[in-house]
Coordinates of C-alpha atoms in Angstrom, one line a residue:
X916 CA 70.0 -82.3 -61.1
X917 CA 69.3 -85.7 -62.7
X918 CA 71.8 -88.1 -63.8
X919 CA 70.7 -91.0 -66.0
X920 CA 72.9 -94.2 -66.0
X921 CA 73.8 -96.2 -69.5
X922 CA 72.5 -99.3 -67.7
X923 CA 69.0 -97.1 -67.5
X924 CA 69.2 -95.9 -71.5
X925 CA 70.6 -99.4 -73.1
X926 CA 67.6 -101.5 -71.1
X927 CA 65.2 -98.7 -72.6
X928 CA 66.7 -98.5 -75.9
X929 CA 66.6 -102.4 -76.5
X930 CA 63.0 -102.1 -74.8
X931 CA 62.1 -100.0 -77.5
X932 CA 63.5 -101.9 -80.1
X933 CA 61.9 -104.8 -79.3
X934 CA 58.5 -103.6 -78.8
X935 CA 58.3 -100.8 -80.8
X936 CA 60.8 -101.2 -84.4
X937 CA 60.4 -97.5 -85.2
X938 CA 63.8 -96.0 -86.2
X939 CA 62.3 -92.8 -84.7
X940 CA 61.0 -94.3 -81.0
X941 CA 64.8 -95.0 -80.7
X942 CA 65.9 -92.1 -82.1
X943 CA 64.1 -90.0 -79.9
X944 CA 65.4 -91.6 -76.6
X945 CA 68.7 -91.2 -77.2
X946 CA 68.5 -87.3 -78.2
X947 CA 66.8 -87.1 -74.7
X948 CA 69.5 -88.7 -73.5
X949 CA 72.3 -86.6 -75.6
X950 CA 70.5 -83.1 -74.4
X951 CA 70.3 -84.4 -70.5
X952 CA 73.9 -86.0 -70.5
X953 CA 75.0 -82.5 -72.4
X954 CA 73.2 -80.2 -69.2
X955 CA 74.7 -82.7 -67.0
X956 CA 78.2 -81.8 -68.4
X957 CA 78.0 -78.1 -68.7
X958 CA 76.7 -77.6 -65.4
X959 CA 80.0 -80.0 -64.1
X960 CA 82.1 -78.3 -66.1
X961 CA 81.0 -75.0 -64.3
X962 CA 80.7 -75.9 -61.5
X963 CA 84.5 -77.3 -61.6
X964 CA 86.1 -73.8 -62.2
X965 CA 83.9 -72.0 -59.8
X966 CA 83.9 -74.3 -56.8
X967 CA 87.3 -74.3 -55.9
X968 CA 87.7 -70.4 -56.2
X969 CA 83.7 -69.8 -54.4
X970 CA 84.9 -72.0 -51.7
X971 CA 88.8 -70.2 -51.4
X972 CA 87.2 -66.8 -51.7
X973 CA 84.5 -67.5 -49.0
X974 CA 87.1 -68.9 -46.9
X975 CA 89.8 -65.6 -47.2
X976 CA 86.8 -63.0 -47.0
X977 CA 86.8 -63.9 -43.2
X978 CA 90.5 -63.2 -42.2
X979 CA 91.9 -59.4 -42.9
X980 CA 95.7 -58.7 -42.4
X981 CA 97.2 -56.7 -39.5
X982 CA 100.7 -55.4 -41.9
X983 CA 102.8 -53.3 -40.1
X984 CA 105.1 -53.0 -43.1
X985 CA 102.6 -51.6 -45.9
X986 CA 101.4 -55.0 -47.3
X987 CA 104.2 -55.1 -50.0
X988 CA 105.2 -58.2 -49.4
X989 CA 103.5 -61.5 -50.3
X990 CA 103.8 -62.5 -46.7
X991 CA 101.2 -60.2 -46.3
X992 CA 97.7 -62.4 -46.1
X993 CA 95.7 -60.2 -48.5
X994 CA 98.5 -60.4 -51.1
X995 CA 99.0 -63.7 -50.8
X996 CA 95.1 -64.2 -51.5
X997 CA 95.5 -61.8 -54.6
X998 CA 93.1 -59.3 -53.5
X999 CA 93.1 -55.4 -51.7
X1000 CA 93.0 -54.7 -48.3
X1001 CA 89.7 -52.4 -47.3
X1002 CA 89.1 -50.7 -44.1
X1003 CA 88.9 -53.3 -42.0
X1004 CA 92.8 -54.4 -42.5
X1005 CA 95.1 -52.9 -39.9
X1006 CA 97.6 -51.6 -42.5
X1007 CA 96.0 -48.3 -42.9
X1008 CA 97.5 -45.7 -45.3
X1009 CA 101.1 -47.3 -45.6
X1010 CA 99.1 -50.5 -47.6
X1011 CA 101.3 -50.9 -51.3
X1012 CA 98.8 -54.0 -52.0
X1013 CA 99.4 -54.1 -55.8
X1014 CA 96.1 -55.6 -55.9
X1015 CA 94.2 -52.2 -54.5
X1016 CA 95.7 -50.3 -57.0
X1017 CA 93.9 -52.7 -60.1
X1018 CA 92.6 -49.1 -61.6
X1019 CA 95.5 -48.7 -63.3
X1020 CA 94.8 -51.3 -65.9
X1021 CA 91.2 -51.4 -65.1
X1022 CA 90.0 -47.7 -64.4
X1023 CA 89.1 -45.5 -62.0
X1024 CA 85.2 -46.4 -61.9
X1025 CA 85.7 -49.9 -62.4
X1026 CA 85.3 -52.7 -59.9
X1027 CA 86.9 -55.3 -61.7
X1028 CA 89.1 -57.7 -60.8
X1029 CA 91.8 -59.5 -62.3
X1030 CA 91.7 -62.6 -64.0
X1031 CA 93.5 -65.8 -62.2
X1032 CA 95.6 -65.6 -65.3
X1033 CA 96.7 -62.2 -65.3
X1034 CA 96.7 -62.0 -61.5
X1035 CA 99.8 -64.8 -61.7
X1036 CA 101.4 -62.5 -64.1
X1037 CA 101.2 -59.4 -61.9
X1038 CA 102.8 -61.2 -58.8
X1039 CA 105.6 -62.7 -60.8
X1040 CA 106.3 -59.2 -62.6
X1041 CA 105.4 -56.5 -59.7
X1042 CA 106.1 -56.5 -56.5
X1043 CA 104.4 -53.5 -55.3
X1044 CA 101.9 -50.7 -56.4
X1045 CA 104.3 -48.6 -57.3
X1046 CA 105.6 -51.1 -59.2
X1047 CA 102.7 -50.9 -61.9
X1048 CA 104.3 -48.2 -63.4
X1049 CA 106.4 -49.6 -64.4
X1050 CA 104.4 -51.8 -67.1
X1051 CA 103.6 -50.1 -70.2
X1052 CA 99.7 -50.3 -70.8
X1053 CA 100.2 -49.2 -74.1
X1054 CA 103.1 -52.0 -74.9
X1055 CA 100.5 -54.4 -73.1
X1056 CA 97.9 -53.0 -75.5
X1057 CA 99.6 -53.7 -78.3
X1058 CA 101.0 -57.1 -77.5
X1059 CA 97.8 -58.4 -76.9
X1060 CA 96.4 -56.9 -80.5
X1061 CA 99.5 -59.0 -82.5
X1062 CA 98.8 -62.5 -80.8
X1063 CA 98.3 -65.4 -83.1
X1064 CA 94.1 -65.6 -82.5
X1065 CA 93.4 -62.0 -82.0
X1066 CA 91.5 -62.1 -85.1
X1067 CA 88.6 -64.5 -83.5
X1068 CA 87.4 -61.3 -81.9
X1069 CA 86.5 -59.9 -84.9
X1070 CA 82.4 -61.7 -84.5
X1071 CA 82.5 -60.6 -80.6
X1072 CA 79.9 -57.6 -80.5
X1073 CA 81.5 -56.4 -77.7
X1074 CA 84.7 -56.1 -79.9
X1075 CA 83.1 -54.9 -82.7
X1076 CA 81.9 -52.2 -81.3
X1077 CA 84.9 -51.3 -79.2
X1078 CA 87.3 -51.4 -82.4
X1079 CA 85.0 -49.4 -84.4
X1080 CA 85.8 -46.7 -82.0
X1081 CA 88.8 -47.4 -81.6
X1082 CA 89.7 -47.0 -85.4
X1083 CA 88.8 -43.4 -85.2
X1084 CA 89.7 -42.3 -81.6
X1085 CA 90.8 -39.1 -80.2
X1086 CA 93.8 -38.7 -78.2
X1087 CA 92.8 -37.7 -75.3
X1088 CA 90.1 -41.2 -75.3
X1089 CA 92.7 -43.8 -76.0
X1090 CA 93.9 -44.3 -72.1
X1091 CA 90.2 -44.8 -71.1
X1092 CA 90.0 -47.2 -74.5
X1093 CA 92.7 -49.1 -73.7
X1094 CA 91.4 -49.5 -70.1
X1095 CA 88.4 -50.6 -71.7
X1096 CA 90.1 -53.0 -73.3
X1097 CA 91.8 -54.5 -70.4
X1098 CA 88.8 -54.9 -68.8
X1099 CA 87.3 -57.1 -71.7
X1100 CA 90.7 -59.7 -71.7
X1101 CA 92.5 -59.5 -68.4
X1102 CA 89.2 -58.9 -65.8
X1103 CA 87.6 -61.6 -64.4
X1104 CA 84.5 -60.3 -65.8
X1105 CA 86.1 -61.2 -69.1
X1106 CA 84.0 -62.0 -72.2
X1107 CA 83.8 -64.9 -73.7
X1108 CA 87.8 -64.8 -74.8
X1109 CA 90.6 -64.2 -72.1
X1110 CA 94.5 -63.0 -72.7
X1111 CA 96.6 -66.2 -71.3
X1112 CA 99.8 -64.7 -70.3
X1113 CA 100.9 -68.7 -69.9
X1114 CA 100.4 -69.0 -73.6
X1115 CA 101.3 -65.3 -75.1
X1116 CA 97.6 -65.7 -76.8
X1117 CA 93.9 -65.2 -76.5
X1118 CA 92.3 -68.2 -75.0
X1119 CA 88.5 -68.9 -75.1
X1120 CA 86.5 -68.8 -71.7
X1121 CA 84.5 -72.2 -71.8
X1122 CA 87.5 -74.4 -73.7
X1123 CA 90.3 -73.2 -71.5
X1124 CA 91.1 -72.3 -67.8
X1125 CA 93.7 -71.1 -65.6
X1126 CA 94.6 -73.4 -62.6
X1127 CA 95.5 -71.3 -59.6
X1128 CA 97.5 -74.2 -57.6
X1129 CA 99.6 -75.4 -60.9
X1130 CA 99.9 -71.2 -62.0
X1131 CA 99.1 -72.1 -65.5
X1132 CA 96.7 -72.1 -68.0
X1133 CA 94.9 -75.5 -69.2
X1134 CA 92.6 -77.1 -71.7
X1135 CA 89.2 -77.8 -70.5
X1136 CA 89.7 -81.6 -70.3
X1137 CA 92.3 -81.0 -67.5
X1138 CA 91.3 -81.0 -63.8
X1139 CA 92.9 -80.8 -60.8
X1140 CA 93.9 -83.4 -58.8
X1141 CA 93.6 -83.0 -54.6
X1142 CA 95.3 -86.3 -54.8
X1143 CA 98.7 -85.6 -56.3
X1144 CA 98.1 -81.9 -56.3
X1145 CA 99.0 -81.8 -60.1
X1146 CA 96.4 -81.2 -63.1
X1147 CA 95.7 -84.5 -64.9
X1148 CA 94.3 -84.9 -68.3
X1149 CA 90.6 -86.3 -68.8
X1150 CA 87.8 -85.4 -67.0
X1151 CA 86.3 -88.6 -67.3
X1152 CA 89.3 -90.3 -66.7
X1153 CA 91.2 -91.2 -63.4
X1154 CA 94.3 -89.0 -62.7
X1155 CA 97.6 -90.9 -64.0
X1156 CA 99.2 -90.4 -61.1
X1157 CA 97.5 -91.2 -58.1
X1158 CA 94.2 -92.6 -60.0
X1159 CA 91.8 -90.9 -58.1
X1160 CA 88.9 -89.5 -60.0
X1161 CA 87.7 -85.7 -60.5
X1162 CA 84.7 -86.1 -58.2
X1163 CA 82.8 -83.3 -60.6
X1164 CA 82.5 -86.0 -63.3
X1165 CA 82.2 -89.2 -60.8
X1166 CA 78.9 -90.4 -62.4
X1167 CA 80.5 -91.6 -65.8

């Protein structure tokens, strides 16, 4: 990873200019310059919504709760992560972590999980497995198909090709559809749109983000601030509050 500074490119530009008056020679640098900084900025802005969750993940992987009381409650620690319990948990068959019981939505051969959006919904609306059906997955379904940008996933292929079956499925398909469904908005394996339950619309994966501390969605110009522990506005910018910068764009 390279990071060029302006000081670098304006010396080099002007050094071009001076010896070399060729619209082009300048031209040239700069587009360098443009596709480097735009790298530079992509890979940031990746690296900024997978850190925090690599790092938390990594961190919760290594500690496995010891429920006595069927892991319904958030006080339970794999809850309270947002993700199942497995064998080596000490809950055994009494678990009711909602979040072991994902095939609902997802189905039964699927190892998804949910997305950080739609795992904030789940907590705030269920409170156990059980609880799960309670929600409608055809209501979902259908509330997801009338939001305002639905229509942008009309040039998805993946889309295409799952509403051309759609518009001509059999009964006994649609469950498994709709589950297929599900697993192209709400998983975390989403494509390249997401459902934002913050917003009651579809959101697109590289322009918008769901912050997991604030419990909210938020444009891809907001960050998270460790100083204030609020989301500020401008990645390039120091936060408002507390003026501490997000350390993922640092160089600028």
């Amino acid at each position: 990873m390279y990071i060029v500074s302006f000081k670098y490119i304006y010396t080099t530009v002007i050094g071009s200019i001076t010896t070399y008056p060729s619209f082009h020679i300048v031209y040239s640098i700069f587009n360098i310059y443009l596709t480097m900084l735009n790298e530079e900025y992509s890979n940031k802005t990746e690296k900024r919504k997978t850190s925090k969750k690599s790092t938390y993940e990594k961190k919760m992987k290594t500690k496995k709760c010891n429920c006595r009381s069927g892991c319904s409650k958030r006080s339970c620690y794999c809850n309270k992560s947002n993700r199942g319990c497995d064998s080596s948990c000490g809950c055994g068959s009494s678990c009711q972590n909602l979040f072991n019981h994902l095939d609902y939505f997802f189905g039964e051969d699927s190892k998804c999980s949910a997305h950080p959006c739609f795992v904030d919904w789940l907590v705030k609306n269920v409170k156990t497995a059980d609880g799960l059906q309670n929600i409608d997955r055809e209501a979902l379904h259908q509330k997801i198909m009338n939001c305002g940008r639905f229509s942008e996933l009309s040039d998805d292929e993946d889309f295409q090709k799952w509403s051309k079956k759609w518009n001509r499925i059999e009964a006994n398909e649609k469950l498994s559809h709709i589950q297929k469904f599900f697993r192209m908005l709400l998983s975390d394996d989403a494509t390249e749109h997401y459902y934002s339950f913050c917003n009651d619309d579809l959101a697109e994966d590289d322009c918008d983000w769901h912050c997991t501390i604030c419990k909210t969605c938020r444009d891809w110009r907001e960050w998270h601030c460790d100083g204030c522990n609020k989301c500020a506005y401008g990645t390039t910018l120091p936060c408002q509050r507390c003026e501490r910068k997000d350390q993922m764009f640092s160089f600028w």
